[in-house]
CSV table of C-alpha atoms and ligand atoms in Angstrom, one decimal:
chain,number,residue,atom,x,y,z
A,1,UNK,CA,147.9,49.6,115.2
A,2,UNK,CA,145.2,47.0,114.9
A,3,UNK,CA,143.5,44.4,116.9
A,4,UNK,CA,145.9,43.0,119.0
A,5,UNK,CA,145.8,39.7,121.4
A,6,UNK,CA,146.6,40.1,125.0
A,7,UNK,CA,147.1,37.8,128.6
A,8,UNK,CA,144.8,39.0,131.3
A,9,UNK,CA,147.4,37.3,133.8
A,10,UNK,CA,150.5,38.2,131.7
A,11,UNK,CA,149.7,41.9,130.4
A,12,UNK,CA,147.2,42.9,132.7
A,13,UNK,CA,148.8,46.0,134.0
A,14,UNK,CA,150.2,46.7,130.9
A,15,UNK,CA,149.1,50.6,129.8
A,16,UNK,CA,147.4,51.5,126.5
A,17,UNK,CA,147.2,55.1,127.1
A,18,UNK,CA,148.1,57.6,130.5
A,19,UNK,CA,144.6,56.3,132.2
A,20,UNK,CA,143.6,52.8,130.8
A,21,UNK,CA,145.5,49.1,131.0
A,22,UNK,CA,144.7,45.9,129.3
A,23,UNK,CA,143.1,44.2,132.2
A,24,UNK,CA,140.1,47.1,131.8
A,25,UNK,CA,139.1,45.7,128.6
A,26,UNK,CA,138.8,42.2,130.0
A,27,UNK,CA,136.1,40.2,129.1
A,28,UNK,CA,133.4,39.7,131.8
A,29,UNK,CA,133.5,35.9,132.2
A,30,UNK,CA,137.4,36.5,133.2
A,31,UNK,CA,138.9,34.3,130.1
A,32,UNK,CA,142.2,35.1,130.2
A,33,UNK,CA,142.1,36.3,126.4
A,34,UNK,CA,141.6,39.7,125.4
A,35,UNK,CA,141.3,41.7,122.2
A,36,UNK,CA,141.9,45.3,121.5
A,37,UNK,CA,141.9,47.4,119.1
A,38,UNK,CA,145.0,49.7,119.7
A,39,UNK,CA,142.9,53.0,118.8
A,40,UNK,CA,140.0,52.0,121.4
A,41,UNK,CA,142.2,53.2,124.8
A,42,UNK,CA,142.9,56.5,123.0
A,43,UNK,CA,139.2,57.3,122.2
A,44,UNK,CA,138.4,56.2,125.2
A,45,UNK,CA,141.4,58.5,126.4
A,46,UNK,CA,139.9,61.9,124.8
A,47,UNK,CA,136.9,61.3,126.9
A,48,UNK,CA,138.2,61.2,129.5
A,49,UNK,CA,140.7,63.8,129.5
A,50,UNK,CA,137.7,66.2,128.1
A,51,UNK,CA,135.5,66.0,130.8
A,52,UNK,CA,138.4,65.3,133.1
A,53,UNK,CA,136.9,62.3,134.8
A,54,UNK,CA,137.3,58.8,135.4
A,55,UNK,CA,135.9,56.5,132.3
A,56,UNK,CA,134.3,53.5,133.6
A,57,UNK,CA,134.2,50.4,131.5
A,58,UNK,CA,130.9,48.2,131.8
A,59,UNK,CA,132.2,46.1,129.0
A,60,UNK,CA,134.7,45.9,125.8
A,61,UNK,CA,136.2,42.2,124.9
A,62,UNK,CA,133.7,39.6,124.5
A,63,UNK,CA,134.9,35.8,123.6
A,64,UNK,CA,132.3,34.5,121.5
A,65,UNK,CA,130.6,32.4,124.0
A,66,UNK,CA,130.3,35.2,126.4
A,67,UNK,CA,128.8,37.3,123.8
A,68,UNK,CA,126.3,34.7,122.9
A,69,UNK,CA,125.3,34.6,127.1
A,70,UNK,CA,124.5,38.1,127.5
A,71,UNK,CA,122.5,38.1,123.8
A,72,UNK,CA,124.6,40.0,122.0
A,73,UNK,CA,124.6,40.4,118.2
A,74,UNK,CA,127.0,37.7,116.6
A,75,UNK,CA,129.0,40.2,114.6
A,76,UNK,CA,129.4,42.1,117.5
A,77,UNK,CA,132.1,44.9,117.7
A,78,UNK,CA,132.7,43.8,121.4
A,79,UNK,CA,133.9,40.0,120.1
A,80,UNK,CA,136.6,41.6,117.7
A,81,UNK,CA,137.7,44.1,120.3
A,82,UNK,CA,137.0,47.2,119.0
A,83,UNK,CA,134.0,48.4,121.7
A,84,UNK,CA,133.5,49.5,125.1
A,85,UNK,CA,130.0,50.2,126.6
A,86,UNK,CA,131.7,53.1,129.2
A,87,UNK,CA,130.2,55.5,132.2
A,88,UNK,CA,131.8,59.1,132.9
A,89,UNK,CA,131.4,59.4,136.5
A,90,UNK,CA,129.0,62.0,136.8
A,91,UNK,CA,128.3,62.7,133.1
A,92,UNK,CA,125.0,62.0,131.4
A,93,UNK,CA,125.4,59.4,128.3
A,94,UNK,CA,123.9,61.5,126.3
A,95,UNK,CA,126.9,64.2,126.6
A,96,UNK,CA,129.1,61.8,126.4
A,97,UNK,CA,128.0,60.2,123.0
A,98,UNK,CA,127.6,63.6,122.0
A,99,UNK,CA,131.2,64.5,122.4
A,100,UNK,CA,131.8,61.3,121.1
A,101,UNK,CA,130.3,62.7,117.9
A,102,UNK,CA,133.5,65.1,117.6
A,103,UNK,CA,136.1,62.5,117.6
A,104,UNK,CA,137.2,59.6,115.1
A,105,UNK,CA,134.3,57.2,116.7
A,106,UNK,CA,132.9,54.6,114.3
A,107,UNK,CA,129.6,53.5,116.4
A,108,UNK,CA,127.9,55.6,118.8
A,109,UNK,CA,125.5,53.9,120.4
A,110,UNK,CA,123.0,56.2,123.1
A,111,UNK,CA,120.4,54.0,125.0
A,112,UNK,CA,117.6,56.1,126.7
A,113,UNK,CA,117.7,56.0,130.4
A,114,UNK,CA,120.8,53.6,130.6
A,115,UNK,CA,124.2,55.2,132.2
A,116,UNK,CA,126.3,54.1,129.6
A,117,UNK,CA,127.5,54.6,126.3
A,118,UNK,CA,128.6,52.2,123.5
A,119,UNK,CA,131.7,53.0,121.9
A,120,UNK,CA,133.5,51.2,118.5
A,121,UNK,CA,136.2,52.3,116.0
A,122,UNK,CA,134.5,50.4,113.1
A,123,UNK,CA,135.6,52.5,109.8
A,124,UNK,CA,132.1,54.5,109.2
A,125,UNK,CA,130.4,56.2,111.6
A,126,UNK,CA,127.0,55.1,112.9
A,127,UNK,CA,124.8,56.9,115.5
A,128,UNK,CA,121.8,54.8,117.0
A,129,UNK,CA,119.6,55.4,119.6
A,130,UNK,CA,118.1,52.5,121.7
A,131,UNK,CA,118.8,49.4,119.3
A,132,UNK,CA,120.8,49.1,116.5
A,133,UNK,CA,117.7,49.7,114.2
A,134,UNK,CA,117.3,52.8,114.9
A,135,UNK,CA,120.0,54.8,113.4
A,136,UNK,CA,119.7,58.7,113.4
A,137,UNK,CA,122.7,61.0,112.4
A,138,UNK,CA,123.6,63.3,115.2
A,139,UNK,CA,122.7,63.1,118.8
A,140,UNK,CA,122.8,66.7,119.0
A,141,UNK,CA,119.9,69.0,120.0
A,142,UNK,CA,120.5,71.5,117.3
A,143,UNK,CA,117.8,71.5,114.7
A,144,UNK,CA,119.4,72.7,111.6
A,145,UNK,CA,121.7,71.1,109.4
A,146,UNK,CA,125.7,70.6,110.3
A,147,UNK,CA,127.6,72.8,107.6
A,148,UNK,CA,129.5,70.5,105.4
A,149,UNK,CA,131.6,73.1,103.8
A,150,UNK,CA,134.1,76.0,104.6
A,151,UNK,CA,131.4,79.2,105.8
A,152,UNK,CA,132.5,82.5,105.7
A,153,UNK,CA,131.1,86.4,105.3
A,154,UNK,CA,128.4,86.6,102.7
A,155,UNK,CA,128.7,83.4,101.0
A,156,UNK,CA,125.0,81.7,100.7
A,157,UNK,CA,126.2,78.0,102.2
A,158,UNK,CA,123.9,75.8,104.2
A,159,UNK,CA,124.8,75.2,107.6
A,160,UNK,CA,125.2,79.0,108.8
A,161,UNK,CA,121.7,78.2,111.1
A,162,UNK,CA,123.6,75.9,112.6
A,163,UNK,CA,126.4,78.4,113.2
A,164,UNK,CA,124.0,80.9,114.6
A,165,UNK,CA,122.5,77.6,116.9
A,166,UNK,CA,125.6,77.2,118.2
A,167,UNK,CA,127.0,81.0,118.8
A,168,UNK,CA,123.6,81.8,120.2
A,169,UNK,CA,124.2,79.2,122.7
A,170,UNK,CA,127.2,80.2,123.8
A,171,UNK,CA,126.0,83.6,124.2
A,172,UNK,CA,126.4,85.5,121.3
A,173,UNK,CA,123.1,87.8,120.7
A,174,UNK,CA,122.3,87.2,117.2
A,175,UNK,CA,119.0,85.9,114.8
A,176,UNK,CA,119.5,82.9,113.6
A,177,UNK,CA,118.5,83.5,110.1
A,178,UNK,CA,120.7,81.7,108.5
A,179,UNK,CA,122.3,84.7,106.8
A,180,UNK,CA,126.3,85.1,107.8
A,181,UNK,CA,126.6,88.7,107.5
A,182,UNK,CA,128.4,91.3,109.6
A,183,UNK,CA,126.8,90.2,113.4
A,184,UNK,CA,127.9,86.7,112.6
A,185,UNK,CA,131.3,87.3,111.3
A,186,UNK,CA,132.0,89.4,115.1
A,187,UNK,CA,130.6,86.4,117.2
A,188,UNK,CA,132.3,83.8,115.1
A,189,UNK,CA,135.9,86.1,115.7
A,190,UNK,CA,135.3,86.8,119.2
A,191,UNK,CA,134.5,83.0,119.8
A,192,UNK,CA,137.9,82.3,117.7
A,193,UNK,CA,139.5,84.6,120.1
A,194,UNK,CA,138.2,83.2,123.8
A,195,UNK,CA,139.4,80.1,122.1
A,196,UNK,CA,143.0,80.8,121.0
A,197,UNK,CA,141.7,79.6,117.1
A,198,UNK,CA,142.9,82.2,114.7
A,199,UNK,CA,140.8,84.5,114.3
A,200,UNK,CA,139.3,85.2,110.7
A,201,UNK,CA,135.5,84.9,111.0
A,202,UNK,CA,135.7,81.7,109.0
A,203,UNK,CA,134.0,78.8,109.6
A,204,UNK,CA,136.5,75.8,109.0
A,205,UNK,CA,136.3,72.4,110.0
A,206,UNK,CA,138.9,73.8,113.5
A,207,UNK,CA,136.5,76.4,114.5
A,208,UNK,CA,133.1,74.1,113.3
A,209,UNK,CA,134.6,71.1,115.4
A,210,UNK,CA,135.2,73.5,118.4
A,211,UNK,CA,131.8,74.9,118.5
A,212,UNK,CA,130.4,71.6,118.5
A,213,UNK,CA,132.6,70.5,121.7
A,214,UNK,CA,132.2,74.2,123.1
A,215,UNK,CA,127.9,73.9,123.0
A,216,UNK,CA,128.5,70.3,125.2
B,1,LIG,ZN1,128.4,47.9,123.4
């Protein structure tokens, strides 16, 4: 695990997961050094197998002088080896950073109108839109608040809204009036069901984390 220091001659074609090899994460001016970060390739790895499509890397490693070419910040994530900017062939960024949002990302960075995403396993999570400034929490369209506890039948909780959002979306005909009563419970089991989750009506973080990827 960790940052590790590879040959783009000697370990070129050496793979980091089923679809990605060292030589991917080469730097663009071609130096023969390149730095990974060991849990990049498997992000990068859940993309791709969840939209089952190739996962295009613009950019990862970045030697210090290339990173200073192109303008990018000096304590860049890209010089210590722990980004990629990537493209899903034929998915929009913004679907991708939003999935992005439901795995162990660190930064998630979403420019508007550019095909690509950027990508980093820095410890926190960060989500910013356009520059680096402008940091926003979610880069979902739902309105209402993610629930940041266990929701279930008749319990008064923030976050059922965004339960009803969700459900609603994925067909479920129910108000969203932020009351989890008896309608709610039935489209929460049924979605459960479709999904092979077990089915209590509960809203863990399992079924909250599959509604999220299932509204994508
Ligand atoms: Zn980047």
């Amino acid at each position: 695990m960790g940052v590790k220091t590879y040959s783009l001659k000697k370990d070129g074609n050496v793979k980091l997961s089923p679809n990605f090899a060292v030589k991917e994460f080469h730097c663009n001016d071609n130096s023969d050094e390149i730095k990974i970060d060991s849990n990049l390739p498997l992000l990068l790895q859940q993309i791709r197998d969840h939209f089952n499509a190739p996962v295009h890397i613009n950019s990862a490693y970045r030697t210090p002088a290339y990173n200073a070419k192109v303008g990018g910040v000096s304590n860049s994530y890209h010089v210590k080896g722990m980004a990629a900017d990537i493209v899903v062939s034929g998915i929009s960024a913004k679907r991708v950073a939003q999935y992005a949002e439901t795995l162990s990302c660190g930064g998630i960075g979403w420019y508007e109108g550019k095909k690509f995403v950027h990508i980093d396993t820095r410890p926190k999570r960060v989500c910013w839109k356009n520059s680096g400034s402008n940091v926003r929490k979610t880069f979902s369209d739902c309105p209402y608040a993610e629930p940041s506890s266990v929701l279930r039948m008749n319990t008064i909780a923030h976050g059922t809204a965004w339960v009803q959002w969700h459900l609603r979306k994925l067909g479920a005909k129910l108000t969203i009036d932020g009351k989890f009563g008896v309608i709610t419970k039935a489209a929460v089991i049924s979605f459960q069901k479709r999904l092979g989750l077990t089915t209590d009506g509960v809203v863990g973080e399992k079924t909250r984390l599959a509604l999220k990827q299932e509204v994508i």
